PDB file of N, CA and C in Angstrom:
ATOM      1  N   UNK A   1     -15.779 -19.781  -4.143  1.00 66.00           N
ATOM      2  CA  UNK A   1     -16.125 -19.448  -5.489  1.00 66.00           C
ATOM      3  C   UNK A   1     -15.472 -20.186  -6.263  1.00 66.00           C
ATOM      4  N   UNK A   2     -16.255 -20.324  -7.666  1.00 74.00           N
ATOM      5  CA  UNK A   2     -15.589 -21.286  -8.757  1.00 74.00           C
ATOM      6  C   UNK A   2     -14.361 -20.780  -9.206  1.00 74.00           C
ATOM      7  N   UNK A   3     -13.455 -21.616  -9.588  1.00 76.00           N
ATOM      8  CA  UNK A   3     -12.241 -21.095  -9.973  1.00 76.00           C
ATOM      9  C   UNK A   3     -12.432 -20.817 -11.725  1.00 76.00           C
ATOM     10  N   UNK A   4     -11.853 -19.830 -12.291  1.00 80.00           N
ATOM     11  CA  UNK A   4     -11.817 -19.691 -13.489  1.00 80.00           C
ATOM     12  C   UNK A   4     -10.452 -19.896 -14.329  1.00 80.00           C
ATOM     13  N   UNK A   5     -10.155 -20.965 -15.030  1.00 75.00           N
ATOM     14  CA  UNK A   5      -8.981 -21.345 -15.622  1.00 75.00           C
ATOM     15  C   UNK A   5      -8.568 -20.140 -16.825  1.00 75.00           C
ATOM     16  N   UNK A   6      -7.153 -20.230 -17.032  1.00 77.00           N
ATOM     17  CA  UNK A   6      -6.882 -19.220 -18.043  1.00 77.00           C
ATOM     18  C   UNK A   6      -5.373 -18.870 -17.705  1.00 77.00           C
ATOM     19  N   UNK A   7      -5.197 -17.857 -18.540  1.00 81.00           N
ATOM     20  CA  UNK A   7      -3.672 -17.382 -18.362  1.00 81.00           C
ATOM     21  C   UNK A   7      -3.532 -16.568 -16.961  1.00 81.00           C
ATOM     22  N   UNK A   8      -2.250 -16.906 -16.470  1.00 79.00           N
ATOM     23  CA  UNK A   8      -1.949 -16.354 -15.252  1.00 79.00           C
ATOM     24  C   UNK A   8      -2.156 -14.877 -15.030  1.00 79.00           C
ATOM     25  N   UNK A   9      -1.718 -13.967 -15.949  1.00 84.00           N
ATOM     26  CA  UNK A   9      -1.771 -12.723 -15.762  1.00 84.00           C
ATOM     27  C   UNK A   9      -3.223 -11.937 -16.298  1.00 84.00           C
ATOM     28  N   UNK A  10      -4.052 -12.743 -17.123  1.00 85.00           N
ATOM     29  CA  UNK A  10      -5.382 -12.425 -17.268  1.00 85.00           C
ATOM     30  C   UNK A  10      -6.355 -12.087 -16.115  1.00 85.00           C
ATOM     31  N   UNK A  11      -6.641 -10.644 -15.952  1.00 84.00           N
ATOM     32  CA  UNK A  11      -7.415 -10.407 -14.766  1.00 84.00           C
ATOM     33  C   UNK A  11      -8.826 -10.973 -14.629  1.00 84.00           C
ATOM     34  N   UNK A  12      -9.345 -11.493 -15.620  1.00 86.00           N
ATOM     35  CA  UNK A  12     -10.702 -12.134 -15.609  1.00 86.00           C
ATOM     36  C   UNK A  12     -10.543 -13.745 -14.924  1.00 86.00           C
ATOM     37  N   UNK A  13      -9.507 -14.327 -14.771  1.00 85.00           N
ATOM     38  CA  UNK A  13      -9.333 -15.430 -14.297  1.00 85.00           C
ATOM     39  C   UNK A  13      -8.723 -15.533 -12.821  1.00 85.00           C
ATOM     40  N   UNK A  14      -9.056 -16.642 -12.283  1.00 83.00           N
ATOM     41  CA  UNK A  14      -8.995 -16.800 -10.790  1.00 83.00           C
ATOM     42  C   UNK A  14      -8.725 -18.316 -10.483  1.00 83.00           C
ATOM     43  N   UNK A  15      -7.608 -18.728 -10.037  1.00 84.00           N
ATOM     44  CA  UNK A  15      -7.435 -20.168  -9.808  1.00 84.00           C
ATOM     45  C   UNK A  15      -6.110 -20.236  -9.062  1.00 84.00           C
ATOM     46  N   UNK A  16      -6.018 -21.610  -8.387  1.00 82.00           N
ATOM     47  CA  UNK A  16      -4.881 -21.870  -7.611  1.00 82.00           C
ATOM     48  C   UNK A  16      -4.371 -23.106  -8.320  1.00 82.00           C
ATOM     49  N   UNK A  17      -3.034 -22.961  -8.619  1.00 81.00           N
ATOM     50  CA  UNK A  17      -2.595 -24.236  -9.320  1.00 81.00           C
ATOM     51  C   UNK A  17      -1.085 -24.570  -8.667  1.00 81.00           C
ATOM     52  N   UNK A  18      -1.191 -25.891  -8.227  1.00 76.00           N
ATOM     53  CA  UNK A  18       0.190 -26.259  -7.739  1.00 76.00           C
ATOM     54  C   UNK A  18       0.834 -27.372  -8.543  1.00 76.00           C
ATOM     55  N   UNK A  19       1.994 -27.315  -9.028  1.00 76.00           N
ATOM     56  CA  UNK A  19       2.540 -28.398  -9.891  1.00 76.00           C
ATOM     57  C   UNK A  19       3.859 -28.806  -9.036  1.00 76.00           C
ATOM     58  N   UNK A  20       3.758 -29.918  -8.435  1.00 78.00           N
ATOM     59  CA  UNK A  20       4.879 -30.552  -7.505  1.00 78.00           C
ATOM     60  C   UNK A  20       5.132 -29.485  -6.514  1.00 78.00           C
ATOM     61  N   UNK A  21       6.429 -29.032  -6.414  1.00 81.00           N
ATOM     62  CA  UNK A  21       6.666 -28.084  -5.198  1.00 81.00           C
ATOM     63  C   UNK A  21       6.447 -26.668  -5.677  1.00 81.00           C
ATOM     64  N   UNK A  22       6.300 -26.484  -6.934  1.00 80.00           N
ATOM     65  CA  UNK A  22       6.152 -25.066  -7.324  1.00 80.00           C
ATOM     66  C   UNK A  22       4.436 -24.714  -7.294  1.00 80.00           C
ATOM     67  N   UNK A  23       4.415 -23.322  -7.181  1.00 79.00           N
ATOM     68  CA  UNK A  23       2.973 -22.848  -7.438  1.00 79.00           C
ATOM     69  C   UNK A  23       2.982 -21.875  -8.550  1.00 79.00           C
ATOM     70  N   UNK A  24       1.835 -22.150  -9.516  1.00 81.00           N
ATOM     71  CA  UNK A  24       1.621 -21.118 -10.389  1.00 81.00           C
ATOM     72  C   UNK A  24       0.213 -20.640 -10.375  1.00 81.00           C
ATOM     73  N   UNK A  25       0.118 -19.938  -9.312  1.00 83.00           N
ATOM     74  CA  UNK A  25      -1.221 -19.418  -9.271  1.00 83.00           C
ATOM     75  C   UNK A  25      -1.595 -18.129 -10.172  1.00 83.00           C
ATOM     76  N   UNK A  26      -2.879 -18.026 -10.296  1.00 85.00           N
ATOM     77  CA  UNK A  26      -3.087 -16.779 -11.129  1.00 85.00           C
ATOM     78  C   UNK A  26      -2.797 -15.560 -10.225  1.00 85.00           C
ATOM     79  N   UNK A  27      -2.487 -14.316 -10.890  1.00 83.00           N
ATOM     80  CA  UNK A  27      -2.090 -13.244 -10.299  1.00 83.00           C
ATOM     81  C   UNK A  27      -3.365 -12.834  -9.402  1.00 83.00           C
ATOM     82  N   UNK A  28      -4.499 -12.851  -9.767  1.00 83.00           N
ATOM     83  CA  UNK A  28      -5.694 -12.535  -9.050  1.00 83.00           C
ATOM     84  C   UNK A  28      -5.805 -13.431  -7.744  1.00 83.00           C
ATOM     85  N   UNK A  29      -5.258 -14.624  -7.626  1.00 82.00           N
ATOM     86  CA  UNK A  29      -5.333 -15.510  -6.590  1.00 82.00           C
ATOM     87  C   UNK A  29      -4.198 -15.118  -5.552  1.00 82.00           C
ATOM     88  N   UNK A  30      -2.987 -14.827  -6.412  1.00 82.00           N
ATOM     89  CA  UNK A  30      -1.716 -14.629  -5.399  1.00 82.00           C
ATOM     90  C   UNK A  30      -1.539 -13.185  -4.719  1.00 82.00           C
ATOM     91  N   UNK A  31      -2.405 -12.165  -5.101  1.00 84.00           N
ATOM     92  CA  UNK A  31      -2.164 -10.769  -4.604  1.00 84.00           C
ATOM     93  C   UNK A  31      -3.489 -10.086  -4.031  1.00 84.00           C
ATOM     94  N   UNK A  32      -3.655  -9.572  -3.160  1.00 76.00           N
ATOM     95  CA  UNK A  32      -4.708  -8.912  -2.660  1.00 76.00           C
ATOM     96  C   UNK A  32      -5.148  -7.897  -3.544  1.00 76.00           C
ATOM     97  N   UNK A  33      -4.426  -6.978  -4.093  1.00 74.00           N
ATOM     98  CA  UNK A  33      -4.825  -6.001  -4.970  1.00 74.00           C
ATOM     99  C   UNK A  33      -5.268  -6.537  -5.985  1.00 74.00           C
ATOM    100  N   UNK A  34      -4.718  -7.582  -6.677  1.00 80.00           N
ATOM    101  CA  UNK A  34      -5.231  -8.091  -7.876  1.00 80.00           C
ATOM    102  C   UNK A  34      -6.478  -8.767  -7.765  1.00 80.00           C
ATOM    103  N   UNK A  35      -6.674  -9.504  -6.490  1.00 84.00           N
ATOM    104  CA  UNK A  35      -7.947 -10.077  -6.121  1.00 84.00           C
ATOM    105  C   UNK A  35      -9.172  -9.001  -6.168  1.00 84.00           C
ATOM    106  N   UNK A  36      -8.865  -7.827  -5.672  1.00 81.00           N
ATOM    107  CA  UNK A  36      -9.820  -6.687  -5.490  1.00 81.00           C
ATOM    108  C   UNK A  36     -10.066  -6.341  -6.814  1.00 81.00           C
ATOM    109  N   UNK A  37      -9.162  -6.052  -7.770  1.00 85.00           N
ATOM    110  CA  UNK A  37      -9.545  -5.577  -9.191  1.00 85.00           C
ATOM    111  C   UNK A  37     -10.213  -6.726  -9.871  1.00 85.00           C
ATOM    112  N   UNK A  38     -10.034  -7.883  -9.722  1.00 87.00           N
ATOM    113  CA  UNK A  38     -10.865  -9.004 -10.199  1.00 87.00           C
ATOM    114  C   UNK A  38     -12.248  -9.092  -9.870  1.00 87.00           C
ATOM    115  N   UNK A  39     -12.354  -8.909  -8.535  1.00 86.00           N
ATOM    116  CA  UNK A  39     -13.757  -9.052  -8.201  1.00 86.00           C
ATOM    117  C   UNK A  39     -14.628  -7.654  -8.728  1.00 86.00           C
ATOM    118  N   UNK A  40     -13.823  -6.657  -8.491  1.00 86.00           N
ATOM    119  CA  UNK A  40     -14.774  -5.360  -8.937  1.00 86.00           C
ATOM    120  C   UNK A  40     -15.046  -5.543 -10.639  1.00 86.00           C
ATOM    121  N   UNK A  41     -13.921  -5.985 -11.476  1.00 89.00           N
ATOM    122  CA  UNK A  41     -14.217  -6.044 -12.816  1.00 89.00           C
ATOM    123  C   UNK A  41     -14.888  -7.350 -13.198  1.00 89.00           C
ATOM    124  N   UNK A  42     -14.851  -8.395 -12.693  1.00 91.00           N
ATOM    125  CA  UNK A  42     -15.646  -9.694 -13.280  1.00 91.00           C
ATOM    126  C   UNK A  42     -16.462 -10.424 -12.349  1.00 91.00           C
ATOM    127  N   UNK A  43     -16.598  -9.994 -11.256  1.00 88.00           N
ATOM    128  CA  UNK A  43     -17.578 -10.649 -10.254  1.00 88.00           C
ATOM    129  C   UNK A  43     -18.541  -9.767  -9.580  1.00 88.00           C
ATOM    130  N   UNK A  44     -18.763  -8.681 -10.185  1.00 85.00           N
ATOM    131  CA  UNK A  44     -19.761  -7.673  -9.877  1.00 85.00           C
ATOM    132  C   UNK A  44     -19.728  -7.179  -8.596  1.00 85.00           C
ATOM    133  N   UNK A  45     -18.506  -7.195  -7.905  1.00 82.00           N
ATOM    134  CA  UNK A  45     -18.055  -6.679  -6.710  1.00 82.00           C
ATOM    135  C   UNK A  45     -18.032  -5.114  -6.875  1.00 82.00           C
ATOM    136  N   UNK A  46     -18.080  -4.728  -5.656  1.00 81.00           N
ATOM    137  CA  UNK A  46     -17.797  -3.218  -5.517  1.00 81.00           C
ATOM    138  C   UNK A  46     -16.979  -2.754  -4.281  1.00 81.00           C
ATOM    139  N   UNK A  47     -16.360  -1.633  -4.448  1.00 82.00           N
ATOM    140  CA  UNK A  47     -15.409  -1.073  -3.343  1.00 82.00           C
ATOM    141  C   UNK A  47     -16.221  -0.394  -2.338  1.00 82.00           C
ATOM    142  N   UNK A  48     -16.222  -0.405  -1.049  1.00 85.00           N
ATOM    143  CA  UNK A  48     -16.860   0.460  -0.153  1.00 85.00           C
ATOM    144  C   UNK A  48     -15.749   0.944   0.770  1.00 85.00           C
ATOM    145  N   UNK A  49     -16.091   2.028   1.454  1.00 87.00           N
ATOM    146  CA  UNK A  49     -15.278   2.703   2.509  1.00 87.00           C
ATOM    147  C   UNK A  49     -14.994   1.696   3.519  1.00 87.00           C
ATOM    148  N   UNK A  50     -13.874   1.821   4.062  1.00 82.00           N
ATOM    149  CA  UNK A  50     -13.528   0.843   5.358  1.00 82.00           C
ATOM    150  C   UNK A  50     -14.368   1.318   6.574  1.00 82.00           C
ATOM    151  N   UNK A  51     -14.763   2.525   6.580  1.00 90.00           N
ATOM    152  CA  UNK A  51     -15.663   2.874   7.841  1.00 90.00           C
ATOM    153  C   UNK A  51     -17.285   2.162   7.525  1.00 90.00           C
ATOM    154  N   UNK A  52     -17.339   1.958   6.338  1.00 88.00           N
ATOM    155  CA  UNK A  52     -18.702   1.280   6.250  1.00 88.00           C
ATOM    156  C   UNK A  52     -18.961  -0.300   6.213  1.00 88.00           C
ATOM    157  N   UNK A  53     -17.615  -0.895   6.704  1.00 82.00           N
ATOM    158  CA  UNK A  53     -17.679  -2.364   6.683  1.00 82.00           C
ATOM    159  C   UNK A  53     -18.411  -2.802   7.967  1.00 82.00           C
ATOM    160  N   UNK A  54     -19.300  -3.855   7.968  1.00 82.00           N
ATOM    161  CA  UNK A  54     -19.995  -4.158   9.293  1.00 82.00           C
ATOM    162  C   UNK A  54     -19.745  -5.533   9.121  1.00 82.00           C
ATOM    163  N   UNK A  55     -19.650  -6.353  10.019  1.00 84.00           N
ATOM    164  CA  UNK A  55     -19.446  -7.920  10.086  1.00 84.00           C
ATOM    165  C   UNK A  55     -21.054  -8.527   9.930  1.00 84.00           C
ATOM    166  N   UNK A  56     -20.750  -9.458   9.102  1.00 78.00           N
ATOM    167  CA  UNK A  56     -22.156 -10.321   8.819  1.00 78.00           C
ATOM    168  C   UNK A  56     -23.232  -9.664   7.888  1.00 78.00           C
ATOM    169  N   UNK A  57     -22.940  -8.329   7.474  1.00 55.00           N
ATOM    170  CA  UNK A  57     -23.986  -7.769   6.618  1.00 55.00           C
ATOM    171  C   UNK A  57     -23.464  -7.845   5.102  1.00 55.00           C
ATOM    172  N   UNK A  58     -24.451  -7.702   4.268  1.00 62.00           N
ATOM    173  CA  UNK A  58     -24.297  -7.646   2.855  1.00 62.00           C
ATOM    174  C   UNK A  58     -24.482  -6.305   2.426  1.00 62.00           C
ATOM    175  N   UNK A  59     -23.565  -5.620   1.455  1.00 55.00           N
ATOM    176  CA  UNK A  59     -24.213  -4.271   1.217  1.00 55.00           C
ATOM    177  C   UNK A  59     -24.835  -4.429  -0.160  1.00 55.00           C
TER     178      UNK A  59
END
C-alpha cells in the first residue's frame, strides 16, 4: 500500500518513519486497532466477522 504522509495522529495518514534510532510511525501504522480504523475510514475497507474469514478469498 502506498504511504500517506501527514501528522502522526491523523487517522487518514499511514506511514513508517525512522529517524536515526527513533521511530516516529503514524498511529495507523503502529497499532492494529488504529490500522483497522484507518482501513475502514480511508481505504474503502470493511470489517467482517472472524467466522467469515477464508484464506485466499476477497469479499
